[in-house]
Amino acid sequence: MVSIKDVAKAAGVSDKTVSRVVNREPNVSTDTVEKVRSAIDRLGYIPNLAARSIRSSRSGIVGIITDYVSTTPYSGDIVRGIQAWAEAQGRTVLLASTNGDPHREREVWRTFQAHRLDGVLHVAMYRRVVEPENGDIHIPTVLVNARPKRAGSFHSIEPDDFGGSRALARHLLELGHRRIGYIRLNPLLLGANERYEAFRETLQEAGLGQADLDVRLGMEGPIGEEENFVFRETTAMLSAPDRPSAVACGNDEMALQAYLAALQLGLRVPQDVTIVGFDDFRTISLALKPELTTVALPYFDLGWQGAEILDGVIAGPAESGRNRSLECRLVPRASSGPPHQA
Amino acid sequence: MVSIKDVAKAAGVSDKTVSRVVNREPNVSTDTVEKVRSAIDRLGYIPNLAARSIRSSRSGIVGIITDYVSTTPYSGDIVRGIQAWAEAQGRTVLLASTNGDPHREREVWRTFQAHRLDGVLHVAMYRRVVEPENGDIHIPTVLVNARPKRAGSFHSIEPDDFGGSRALARHLLELGHRRIGYIRLNPLLLGANERYEAFRETLQEAGLGQADLDVRLGMEGPIGEEENFVFRETTAMLSAPDRPSAVACGNDEMALQAYLAALQLGLRVPQDVTIVGFDDFRTISLALKPELTTVALPYFDLGWQGAEILDGVIAGPAESGRNRSLECRLVPRASSGPPHQA
DNA sequence: TTGTAGGCGTTATCAG
DNA sequence: CTGATAACGCCTACAA
């Protein structure tokens, strides 16, 4: 491996001078710079960052800790967002995952510490409350798609499921729907309740009563091995004589199953029944015909902005943790329309 | 930051002795080990890997280079497979992506070199032929889900699309189908042609003629912004008077659209028409009702085994690159059945 | 503008 | 079994 000394020898200068050129320090004659540059190119010298980080005790690396394999494969976008940011900054990203095992997580923190990471993004693949198992290891940390157990103990960034769900409900109201079905997500998911509550609340404010909202549980059980009732429940819901004119689903996967149930009953989307989802999981939302009206989860931006926040924490004094909320925008497509006039 | 010297002082031994204990070298008295261990715990000492890698010129880090954002979000499983292997080995994973930009890729290789990575896994998110842009940087490298442009220039590991597609065709033949539709993937994808060729060939060997196979192009155009004809073509195919009794789709997303087309025509799956996919993209294949018969792409294992191969390359002498092929298994579910007896 | 001495945290070598 | 010493590649401090 060619080192700074080799370059120095080849260029006929001291190693410190090479160092100066590499780090663009001032006070080096144009001549010398030229000589050194050419030697660097000729020898293919690349500075050893490990050696550099020993001196500066700054590695230029940020770590990502993820927990479970995603329920929504799309949540990998969070990681992409972080990466994109890191690349734009000339930083590097170290990746580790815990599989939800606290013991494993402590190991990861040790590894991160051993690499002297500048900061850590603690990413939850589904939105939830977390308590990082970092023992007594203090590395600037930001929680992404999660909030800390003890408010203020960490900076964090989350999607605004609540607002997104309100927008969705308003959309259906504006189209004229007055009898609406709702298929709930697994109650274990933090987003599940917010989405449902926002939806219910918005309809209530518009004057709809209990009886106008037909709520069914779509999934239940431990994450990753839940039972799935969506098809059965939607079929039941749409077979009833007073069936709703619109069905809102907790996410896009559920909406897919609602489509199948509706079609199997001979109902057309959206002429006979409006179906909407949540997440804008595009593999599904764009593959469905007609394409699915849904709410976009800003996964990429959660990652990117989370990284920005982390950068601030690394640089500045870490005041008490703040929580940032990211808008979830309504994405109106062809699966929603006015109710069928029976 | 507490260093090895602090521990040495606290334990009343030399720093080398601490080093011995940390690295589990032999020839240290139980007594000393005990003393050192306790000092380490007391002080919370964690070895500085950067310093270690300076001496040993081995970082213990492997890099992952990915190209495009996946067409199939499931292909993130390749990365998970690598990670799982790395974690089992006590190695760490550095992540970078190129977005398909050769300039960017050269930068990534420089960064990897700067970190003195032990090896690199060059991962393609859709299967294709690649030519790593590593300039004159020589780090042991294995291509995953891809093959090298110049055969033998790199080790590589790929899924056996061909074999998987044969298995799928045989499955349909065994069920008794004799008139079959096929929706082709974007021809730009390497897997597209293999899947189609294997399928056609297998049917031909079974005595089916040109007229028994109705082939349609499902997608076309640059990756990520292709035009999608699946719904339209499947609808046309299944509306014909001599419609096929089974439709094979290039992947599961296409199968989803084929379902919608069939249902909209009032056809039941599988009683009226069998539909099968490819990839076993479970977010779709398990959400479809009935669940989708498909072929599983061994993404996770591509990652894991790719990492194993890399480990061999790092350790041993790098003989000329070999290509390993991973089986794609048929996953029979409820969407395939015998043809309807008209 | 340039070079020298020394040290960052670790391990290899070799002597004790 | 243990420790002194040097070295890894780089940078800080200071001197020339």
XYZ file of C-alpha atoms (C1' of nucleotides) in Angstrom:
716
model
C 0.000 0.000 0.000
C 1.483 3.312 -1.020
C 1.760 5.760 1.868
C 2.369 9.422 2.313
C 6.071 8.738 2.713
C 6.327 7.036 -0.628
C 4.798 10.074 -2.239
C 7.132 12.359 -0.318
C 10.147 10.417 -1.488
C 8.971 10.355 -5.083
C 8.269 14.072 -5.081
C 11.439 14.922 -3.234
C 9.699 16.672 -0.362
C 8.838 15.893 3.234
C 5.762 13.905 4.171
C 4.318 16.914 5.911
C 4.351 18.827 2.650
C 2.428 16.060 0.973
C -0.036 16.180 3.810
C -0.428 19.900 3.218
C -1.177 19.406 -0.441
C -3.631 16.624 0.193
C -5.532 18.710 2.725
C -5.361 21.851 0.636
C -3.550 23.804 3.318
C -2.313 27.270 2.325
C 1.298 28.332 2.009
C 2.593 25.789 -0.442
C 4.263 27.003 -3.600
C 2.484 26.275 -6.850
C 5.578 24.470 -7.964
C 5.599 22.092 -5.046
C 1.886 21.460 -5.322
C 2.436 20.500 -8.919
C 5.253 18.105 -8.106
C 3.324 16.467 -5.309
C 0.134 16.164 -7.321
C 1.917 14.438 -10.105
C 3.604 12.034 -7.711
C 0.256 11.241 -6.127
C -1.298 10.461 -9.469
C 1.685 8.479 -10.626
C 1.728 6.282 -7.534
C -2.047 6.146 -7.104
C -1.848 7.324 -3.545
C -5.070 7.347 -1.534
C -4.968 8.680 2.032
C -5.636 6.153 4.756
C -8.713 7.362 6.593
C -8.110 5.063 9.520
C -4.816 6.754 10.219
C -6.422 10.132 9.849
C -9.243 9.303 12.220
C -6.782 8.199 14.880
C -5.424 11.687 15.066
C -8.619 13.614 14.664
C -10.854 11.182 16.573
C -13.446 11.817 13.879
C -14.159 9.025 11.474
C -16.441 10.760 8.984
C -18.693 7.739 9.238
C -22.284 7.672 10.378
C -24.007 4.469 11.388
C -27.463 3.186 10.631
C -29.143 0.784 13.014
C -32.271 -0.829 11.671
C -34.528 -3.087 13.601
C -36.831 -5.504 11.904
C -37.054 -6.494 8.330
C -39.662 -4.143 7.081
C -43.302 -4.951 6.932
C -43.329 -2.536 4.031
C -40.348 -3.229 1.819
C -40.624 0.383 0.757
C -39.276 1.520 4.092
C -35.844 0.678 2.771
C -36.220 4.134 1.257
C -35.336 5.567 4.636
C -31.913 4.019 4.286
C -31.631 5.327 0.756
C -32.442 8.811 1.931
C -29.720 8.653 4.539
C -27.273 7.322 2.026
C -28.070 9.996 -0.496
C -27.450 12.631 2.116
C -24.219 11.019 3.253
C -22.941 10.798 -0.283
C -23.700 14.435 -0.874
C -21.665 15.225 2.237
C -18.728 12.989 1.475
C -19.503 10.880 4.471
C -19.716 7.148 4.611
C -22.427 4.930 5.996
C -21.992 1.888 8.179
C -24.966 -0.440 8.277
C -26.089 -2.753 11.044
C -29.291 -4.377 12.113
C -30.552 -5.799 15.325
C -33.507 -7.985 14.330
C -35.169 -6.538 17.365
C -32.770 -8.299 19.725
C -31.626 -6.012 22.584
C -28.508 -8.078 23.146
C -27.594 -7.791 19.504
C -28.272 -4.078 19.651
C -25.806 -3.553 22.465
C -23.201 -5.351 20.379
C -23.910 -3.032 17.491
C -23.384 0.000 19.685
C -20.077 -1.421 20.805
C -19.018 -1.934 17.217
C -20.034 1.594 16.359
C -18.084 2.877 19.282
C -15.084 0.819 18.222
C -15.223 2.486 14.827
C -15.547 5.868 16.492
C -18.597 6.792 14.455
C -19.508 10.452 14.348
C -23.198 9.774 14.752
C -25.946 7.198 14.555
C -29.351 7.067 12.927
C -31.603 4.661 14.730
C -34.163 3.626 12.143
C -37.427 1.853 12.857
C -38.878 0.038 9.883
C -42.369 0.529 11.160
C -43.234 3.548 13.179
C -43.046 3.028 16.900
C -41.701 4.069 20.268
C -38.141 2.975 20.897
C -35.615 3.023 23.688
C -32.137 2.677 22.178
C -30.065 0.060 23.985
C -26.870 2.022 23.848
C -25.738 1.238 27.375
C -23.372 3.986 28.444
C -22.129 4.683 24.934
C -22.636 8.261 23.945
C -22.710 8.908 20.231
C -24.935 11.640 18.819
C -28.111 9.834 17.831
C -31.315 10.627 15.988
C -34.354 8.381 15.889
C -35.986 7.981 12.494
C -39.568 6.836 12.019
C -39.773 6.522 15.775
C -40.016 8.527 18.937
C -38.105 8.078 22.172
C -39.680 6.439 25.182
C -38.700 9.345 27.378
C -39.684 12.500 25.539
C -36.730 14.771 24.876
C -34.117 12.074 25.425
C -33.357 11.932 21.695
C -33.994 13.965 18.605
C -36.437 12.216 16.342
C -38.303 12.492 13.100
C -41.611 10.882 12.207
C -44.256 10.919 9.497
C -47.469 12.696 10.332
C -49.829 9.747 9.959
C -52.490 11.697 11.730
C -52.495 14.574 9.280
C -52.294 12.241 6.306
C -55.297 10.316 7.466
C -57.292 13.488 8.007
C -56.522 14.532 4.440
C -57.723 11.181 3.217
C -60.957 11.391 5.156
C -61.584 14.912 3.875
C -60.999 13.705 0.348
C -63.729 11.100 0.706
C -66.094 13.596 2.305
C -65.523 16.067 -0.488
C -66.353 13.395 -3.033
C -69.662 13.022 -1.267
C -69.257 9.774 0.596
C -71.454 9.479 3.669
C -71.245 5.804 4.419
C -67.680 4.604 4.688
C -65.862 1.407 5.546
C -62.528 1.286 7.341
C -60.147 -1.670 7.491
C -57.777 -1.260 10.423
C -54.103 -2.080 10.531
C -52.577 -4.299 13.149
C -53.135 -2.372 16.402
C -49.521 -3.078 17.336
C -48.399 -0.477 14.826
C -48.162 3.041 16.154
C -49.445 4.410 12.864
C -52.484 2.155 13.026
C -54.159 4.008 15.820
C -53.268 7.464 14.617
C -54.602 6.707 11.184
C -57.792 5.324 12.543
C -58.336 8.040 15.119
C -57.711 10.843 12.646
C -60.081 9.231 10.211
C -62.862 8.700 12.723
C -62.464 12.144 14.195
C -62.625 13.846 10.815
C -65.790 12.037 9.826
C -67.348 12.844 13.177
C -66.551 16.518 12.792
C -68.334 16.388 9.452
C -71.424 15.125 11.202
C -71.232 11.429 10.415
C -72.340 9.114 13.196
C -71.197 5.755 14.497
C -73.462 3.908 12.136
C -72.000 5.599 9.075
C -68.568 4.150 9.682
C -68.140 0.398 9.329
C -64.863 -0.494 11.035
C -63.223 -3.898 10.675
C -59.942 -5.278 11.919
C -57.758 -6.291 8.980
C -54.759 -7.794 10.722
C -53.740 -8.966 14.133
C -50.882 -10.738 15.845
C -47.130 -10.347 16.211
C -45.357 -8.348 13.502
C -44.272 -10.555 10.644
C -46.641 -13.397 11.436
C -49.954 -11.670 11.724
C -53.267 -13.162 10.770
C -54.908 -11.531 7.786
C -58.658 -10.954 7.682
C -58.755 -8.271 5.021
C -60.229 -10.244 2.165
C -62.837 -11.903 4.333
C -63.836 -8.705 6.116
C -64.002 -6.614 2.977
C -66.093 -9.241 1.277
C -68.472 -9.260 4.221
C -68.584 -5.488 4.320
C -69.332 -5.131 0.636
C -71.886 -7.930 0.610
C -74.095 -6.193 3.152
C -77.245 -4.569 1.815
C -76.237 -1.179 3.177
C -72.675 -1.472 1.960
C -70.430 1.592 2.182
C -69.739 3.604 -0.948
C -66.063 3.922 -0.034
C -63.562 1.728 1.764
C -60.426 3.128 3.355
C -57.686 0.635 4.109
C -54.924 0.913 6.678
C -52.301 0.487 3.986
C -51.881 -0.314 0.299
C -51.443 -4.056 0.752
C -54.822 -4.130 2.378
C -56.217 -2.015 -0.419
C -55.013 -4.625 -2.880
C -57.030 -7.251 -1.123
C -60.025 -4.945 -0.985
C -59.791 -4.592 -4.769
C -59.834 -8.342 -5.185
C -62.814 -8.697 -2.884
C -64.728 -5.967 -4.689
C -64.006 -7.323 -8.148
C -64.953 -10.812 -7.094
C -68.311 -9.455 -6.000
C -68.725 -7.892 -9.410
C -68.244 -4.357 -8.152
C -66.284 -1.883 -10.241
C -63.715 0.524 -8.810
C -64.494 3.404 -8.462
C -67.947 3.391 -10.114
C -69.499 1.021 -7.584
C -67.103 1.443 -4.729
C -64.224 3.799 -3.992
C -61.138 2.196 -2.485
C -58.244 4.084 -0.947
C -55.036 2.977 0.736
C -52.166 4.441 2.735
C -48.357 4.446 2.251
C -48.164 4.914 -1.504
C -46.262 1.687 -1.791
C -45.850 2.201 -5.495
C -45.249 -1.378 -6.442
C -48.854 -1.856 -5.480
C -50.449 1.559 -5.831
C -49.337 1.976 -9.434
C -49.849 -1.657 -10.410
C -53.481 -1.597 -9.382
C -55.902 -0.666 -12.150
C -57.351 1.842 -11.715
C -54.346 3.246 -9.885
C -54.785 3.681 -6.173
C -55.645 6.865 -4.337
C -53.493 6.808 -1.257
C -51.319 8.858 1.097
C -47.576 9.009 0.506
C -45.259 8.165 3.361
C -42.169 10.373 3.007
C -39.706 7.569 3.674
C -36.867 8.986 1.639
C -37.193 12.380 3.289
C -37.374 10.848 6.729
C -33.929 9.454 6.030
C -32.506 12.554 4.412
C -33.830 15.008 6.975
C -33.017 12.680 9.829
C -29.429 12.753 8.630
C -29.518 16.538 8.468
C -30.726 16.718 12.031
C -27.975 14.355 13.077
C -25.446 16.568 11.391
C -26.662 19.465 13.502
C -26.394 17.427 16.665
C -22.846 16.379 15.795
C -21.780 19.919 15.070
C -23.652 21.925 17.653
C -24.368 21.490 21.315
C -26.975 18.804 21.817
C -29.848 20.655 23.340
C -32.657 18.460 24.512
C -34.145 16.270 21.816
C -36.756 17.698 19.511
C -39.302 15.815 17.448
C -39.867 16.755 13.830
C -42.959 15.668 11.955
C -43.093 15.195 8.195
C -46.203 15.741 6.149
C -47.905 12.762 4.513
C -49.442 14.015 1.301
C -52.635 12.791 -0.273
C -52.037 11.235 -3.675
C -55.345 11.277 -5.520
C -55.567 8.749 -8.309
C -58.316 6.960 -10.171
C -59.583 4.590 -7.492
C -61.642 7.249 -5.761
C -64.708 8.945 -7.172
C -68.140 10.139 -6.186
C -70.503 7.559 -4.693
C -72.731 5.591 -6.995
C -76.237 7.041 -6.966
C -78.309 3.994 -6.129
C -11.732 8.371 25.082
C -10.147 5.695 27.215
C -7.223 3.951 25.552
C -5.242 0.806 26.067
C -2.717 2.737 28.103
C -5.319 3.881 30.594
C -6.317 0.292 31.093
C -2.715 -0.764 31.458
C -2.107 1.834 34.098
C -5.266 0.955 35.992
C -4.437 -2.731 35.942
C -0.771 -2.170 36.735
C 0.495 -3.983 33.637
C 1.978 -2.988 30.309
C -0.193 -1.994 27.377
C 0.988 -5.015 25.426
C -0.415 -7.275 28.095
C -3.763 -5.583 27.813
C -3.572 -6.105 24.077
C -2.927 -9.783 24.679
C -5.974 -10.118 26.858
C -8.191 -8.230 24.445
C -7.083 -10.422 21.557
C -7.248 -13.611 23.557
C -3.622 -14.433 22.934
C -2.254 -17.408 24.885
C 0.362 -17.238 27.603
C -1.220 -14.856 30.012
C -1.736 -15.886 33.596
C -5.299 -16.265 34.778
C -4.528 -13.760 37.444
C -3.445 -11.083 35.001
C -6.356 -11.751 32.708
C -8.648 -11.219 35.637
C -7.035 -7.961 36.638
C -7.093 -6.615 33.091
C -10.670 -7.714 32.457
C -11.877 -5.927 35.510
C -10.011 -2.763 34.580
C -11.506 -2.886 31.085
C -15.003 -3.197 32.471
C -14.422 -0.546 35.080
C -13.147 1.979 32.580
C -15.461 0.953 29.734
C -12.583 0.460 27.356
C -13.411 -0.304 23.719
C -10.530 -0.964 21.312
C -10.065 1.570 18.550
C -10.457 -0.357 15.321
C -8.960 2.409 13.231
C -5.702 2.105 15.123
C -5.816 -1.633 14.843
C -6.356 -1.541 11.110
C -3.359 0.738 10.685
C -1.109 -1.946 12.039
C -2.739 -4.990 10.579
C -3.743 -3.350 7.297
C -7.021 -5.229 7.638
C -10.103 -3.236 8.443
C -12.594 -6.036 9.023
C -15.008 -4.093 6.870
C -16.614 -5.242 3.676
C -18.291 -2.847 1.303
C -21.522 -3.123 -0.614
C -21.957 -1.218 -3.835
C -25.486 -1.164 -5.162
C -26.553 0.303 -8.430
C -30.091 1.340 -9.077
C -32.954 1.595 -6.736
C -34.562 -1.759 -7.148
C -37.350 -2.444 -9.546
C -38.331 -5.097 -7.050
C -38.107 -3.658 -3.557
C -37.585 -7.218 -2.406
C -34.093 -7.208 -3.809
C -33.073 -5.316 -0.693
C -32.966 -8.830 0.710
C -29.618 -9.261 -0.987
C -28.231 -6.578 1.282
C -29.859 -8.201 4.269
C -28.275 -11.514 3.398
C -24.851 -9.907 3.246
C -25.443 -8.136 6.509
C -26.571 -11.274 8.243
C -23.412 -13.028 7.141
C -21.217 -10.119 8.171
C -22.802 -9.983 11.584
C -22.274 -13.682 12.092
C -18.604 -13.128 11.253
C -18.092 -10.078 13.399
C -17.432 -7.994 10.341
C -18.912 -4.647 9.534
C -20.626 -3.475 6.395
C -20.080 -0.200 4.609
C -22.842 0.789 2.221
C -22.624 2.874 -0.923
C -24.640 3.268 -4.071
C -23.888 4.568 -7.509
C -27.287 5.279 -9.029
C -25.814 3.801 -12.142
C -23.380 6.676 -12.561
C -19.882 5.476 -13.551
C -18.281 8.652 -12.245
C -19.967 8.205 -8.919
C -18.887 4.575 -8.907
C -15.243 5.470 -9.269
C -15.611 7.799 -6.294
C -17.083 4.969 -4.266
C -14.141 2.745 -5.070
C -11.790 5.482 -3.936
C -13.675 5.819 -0.682
C -13.548 2.077 -0.171
C -9.859 2.104 -0.839
C -9.404 4.979 1.596
C -11.083 2.890 4.280
C -8.918 -0.081 3.354
C -11.880 -2.397 2.984
C -11.122 -6.097 3.018
C -13.503 -6.821 0.172
C -16.400 -5.577 -1.889
C -19.723 -7.025 -2.940
C -20.920 -5.424 -6.125
C -24.678 -5.869 -6.067
C -27.012 -5.411 -9.007
C -30.602 -4.775 -8.047
C -31.824 -6.380 -11.215
C -29.915 -9.162 -12.792
C -27.543 -8.039 -15.521
C -24.067 -7.946 -16.946
C -21.763 -5.465 -15.243
C -18.272 -4.102 -15.635
C -17.143 -2.685 -12.275
C -15.615 0.773 -12.653
C -12.894 0.187 -10.132
C -10.139 1.875 -12.098
C -6.855 0.432 -10.923
C -8.084 -0.228 -7.421
C -7.690 -3.835 -6.476
C -9.912 -5.014 -3.679
C -11.226 -8.566 -3.670
C -14.623 -8.302 -5.307
C -17.600 -10.548 -5.952
C -20.508 -9.689 -8.220
C -23.948 -10.479 -6.852
C -27.024 -10.904 -9.032
C -24.813 -10.104 -11.983
C -22.114 -11.526 -14.187
C -18.919 -9.889 -15.371
C -18.607 -8.538 -18.878
C -15.415 -10.455 -19.414
C -16.029 -14.000 -18.212
C -13.680 -15.013 -15.427
C -12.672 -11.463 -14.545
C -14.674 -11.624 -11.305
C -16.315 -14.204 -9.134
C -20.068 -13.910 -9.338
C -23.304 -15.386 -8.128
C -26.639 -15.334 -9.914
C -30.108 -16.822 -9.634
C -30.953 -19.554 -12.079
C -33.867 -17.854 -13.807
C -33.679 -20.393 -16.568
C -34.161 -23.389 -14.310
C -36.877 -21.658 -12.334
C -38.816 -20.894 -15.449
C -38.524 -24.477 -16.665
C -39.945 -25.685 -13.364
C -42.837 -23.287 -13.744
C -43.582 -24.455 -17.280
C -43.446 -28.080 -16.191
C -45.842 -27.304 -13.368
C -48.392 -25.961 -15.824
C -47.911 -28.901 -18.174
C -48.397 -31.360 -15.345
C -51.635 -29.668 -14.408
C -52.772 -30.356 -17.951
C -52.574 -26.947 -19.569
C -52.107 -27.055 -23.323
C -52.933 -23.516 -24.306
C -50.898 -21.006 -22.366
C -50.426 -17.249 -22.303
C -47.143 -15.552 -21.465
C -46.648 -11.924 -20.465
C -43.046 -10.907 -21.041
C -40.903 -8.719 -18.839
C -39.075 -5.696 -20.135
C -36.545 -7.154 -22.596
C -33.858 -4.958 -21.042
C -33.746 -7.260 -18.045
C -31.358 -10.155 -18.322
C -33.796 -12.416 -16.531
C -36.558 -11.530 -18.971
C -35.087 -13.418 -21.861
C -33.954 -16.407 -19.846
C -37.345 -16.775 -18.284
C -39.083 -16.555 -21.599
C -36.681 -18.824 -23.446
C -36.794 -21.503 -20.782
C -40.561 -21.365 -20.778
C -40.925 -21.570 -24.545
C -38.348 -24.317 -24.837
C -39.991 -26.443 -22.174
C -43.389 -26.192 -23.789
C -41.900 -27.005 -27.167
C -40.192 -30.104 -25.806
C -43.586 -31.195 -24.501
C -44.952 -30.991 -28.016
C -46.774 -27.686 -27.891
C -46.601 -25.596 -31.045
C -46.328 -21.896 -31.764
C -50.080 -21.466 -31.771
C -50.448 -22.932 -28.288
C -48.407 -20.164 -26.716
C -49.816 -16.649 -26.740
C -46.938 -14.286 -26.012
C -47.434 -10.615 -25.171
C -45.043 -7.898 -24.170
C -45.928 -6.567 -20.737
C -43.443 -3.761 -20.304
C -41.017 -1.766 -22.352
C -38.751 1.243 -22.018
C -35.901 2.391 -19.781
C -35.743 0.851 -16.313
C -37.774 2.831 -13.822
C -39.914 4.598 -16.379
C -41.201 1.781 -18.495
C -44.559 1.698 -20.182
C -46.908 -0.876 -18.797
C -49.190 -2.905 -21.079
C -49.941 -5.778 -18.756
C -53.531 -5.010 -17.902
C -54.467 -4.190 -21.456
C -52.708 -7.204 -22.950
C -54.033 -9.663 -20.406
C -57.524 -8.352 -20.913
C -57.163 -8.807 -24.662
C -55.689 -12.255 -24.230
C -58.431 -13.458 -21.918
C -61.213 -11.922 -24.012
C -60.307 -13.965 -27.053
C -62.607 -16.886 -27.858
C -59.702 -19.350 -27.708
C -58.313 -17.881 -24.533
C -55.502 -19.742 -22.767
C -56.308 -21.786 -19.682
C -53.211 -20.493 -17.920
C -51.271 -17.243 -17.950
C -47.641 -17.030 -16.868
C -46.354 -13.583 -16.006
C -42.785 -12.347 -16.065
C -43.004 -11.353 -12.421
C -45.447 -11.046 -9.544
C -46.335 -7.418 -10.164
C -47.504 -8.410 -13.590
C -49.412 -11.322 -12.115
C -51.232 -8.865 -9.883
C -52.445 -6.984 -12.922
C -53.379 -10.213 -14.630
C -55.567 -11.054 -11.610
C -57.325 -7.724 -11.900
C -57.893 -8.211 -15.615
C -59.246 -11.714 -15.109
C -61.559 -10.745 -12.273
C -62.858 -7.793 -14.196
C -63.791 -10.175 -17.007
C -65.679 -12.282 -14.493
C -63.152 -15.100 -14.574
C -62.271 -16.904 -11.362
C -58.742 -17.872 -10.388
C -57.880 -20.703 -10.710
C -61.186 -22.310 -11.741
C -61.479 -20.391 -14.993
C -57.897 -19.380 -15.486
C -54.635 -20.274 -13.804
C -52.280 -17.376 -13.142
C -48.651 -17.717 -12.084
C -45.907 -15.200 -11.416
C -42.192 -15.092 -10.788
C -40.023 -13.682 -7.946
C -42.172 -14.612 -4.968
C -42.391 -11.000 -4.012
C -44.350 -11.876 -0.912
C -45.968 -8.524 -0.366
C -47.860 -9.361 -3.518
C -47.784 -13.128 -3.775
C -49.247 -13.634 -0.302
C -51.626 -10.693 -0.488
C -53.299 -12.019 -3.607
C -56.297 -14.239 -2.984
C -55.964 -17.011 -3.874
C -52.288 -16.820 -3.045
C -49.990 -16.807 -6.024
C -48.097 -19.745 -7.453
C -44.708 -18.370 -8.341
C -40.973 -19.012 -8.353
C -38.880 -17.782 -5.458
C -35.831 -15.692 -6.177
C -33.224 -16.536 -3.556
C -32.292 -12.935 -2.853
C -31.249 -13.424 0.736
C -29.062 -16.392 -0.169
C -27.498 -14.524 -3.063
C -26.279 -12.034 -0.494
C -25.217 -14.550 2.097
C -23.449 -16.896 -0.295
C -21.931 -14.026 -2.209
C -20.382 -12.888 1.047
C -19.088 -16.401 1.682
C -17.458 -16.472 -1.706
C -15.908 -13.104 -1.029
C -14.525 -14.406 2.220
C -12.826 -17.172 0.290
C -11.341 -14.718 -2.163
C -10.032 -12.544 0.644
C -8.452 -15.479 2.441
C -7.188 -17.618 -0.392
C -5.410 -16.941 -3.634
C -7.803 -15.416 -6.127
C -7.960 -18.012 -8.856
C -9.818 -16.881 -11.914
C -13.411 -15.859 -11.262
C -16.074 -18.530 -11.052
C -19.789 -18.127 -11.487
C -22.169 -19.745 -9.049
C -25.818 -20.251 -9.867
C -28.546 -20.446 -7.234
C -31.687 -22.484 -7.684
C -35.010 -20.697 -8.047
C -37.605 -22.937 -6.478
C -41.189 -23.326 -7.592
C -43.625 -22.207 -4.912
C -46.964 -23.828 -5.700
C -49.910 -22.044 -4.161
C -53.598 -21.790 -4.864
C -53.601 -19.720 -8.042
C -52.770 -22.665 -10.270
C -55.013 -25.625 -10.953
C -56.119 -27.893 -13.749
C -57.681 -26.243 -16.790
C -61.399 -25.690 -16.821
C -63.099 -28.379 -18.870
C -65.123 -26.317 -21.303
C 7.428 28.122 2.146
C 9.198 23.900 4.086
C 10.915 20.392 7.346
C 11.591 17.938 12.020
C 10.014 15.847 16.163
C 6.589 13.667 18.366
C 2.393 11.415 19.269
C -2.500 9.326 18.201
C -3.869 3.786 19.718
C -2.595 -0.355 18.409
C 0.245 -4.549 17.472
C 4.939 -7.195 16.129
C 9.290 -8.330 17.679
C 12.258 -9.724 20.696
C 14.458 -9.649 25.026
C 13.898 -10.729 29.891
C 4.461 -15.219 31.314
C 5.594 -10.155 30.697
C 7.367 -5.804 29.065
C 10.222 -2.420 26.352
C 10.666 -0.628 21.842
C 9.534 0.280 17.290
C 6.412 0.816 13.736
C 1.805 1.529 11.140
C 0.060 6.387 8.371
C -1.094 10.613 9.420
C -1.277 15.233 11.565
C -0.085 19.021 15.231
C 3.306 22.003 16.979
C 7.098 24.163 16.364
C 11.336 25.457 14.199
C 14.055 26.800 10.208
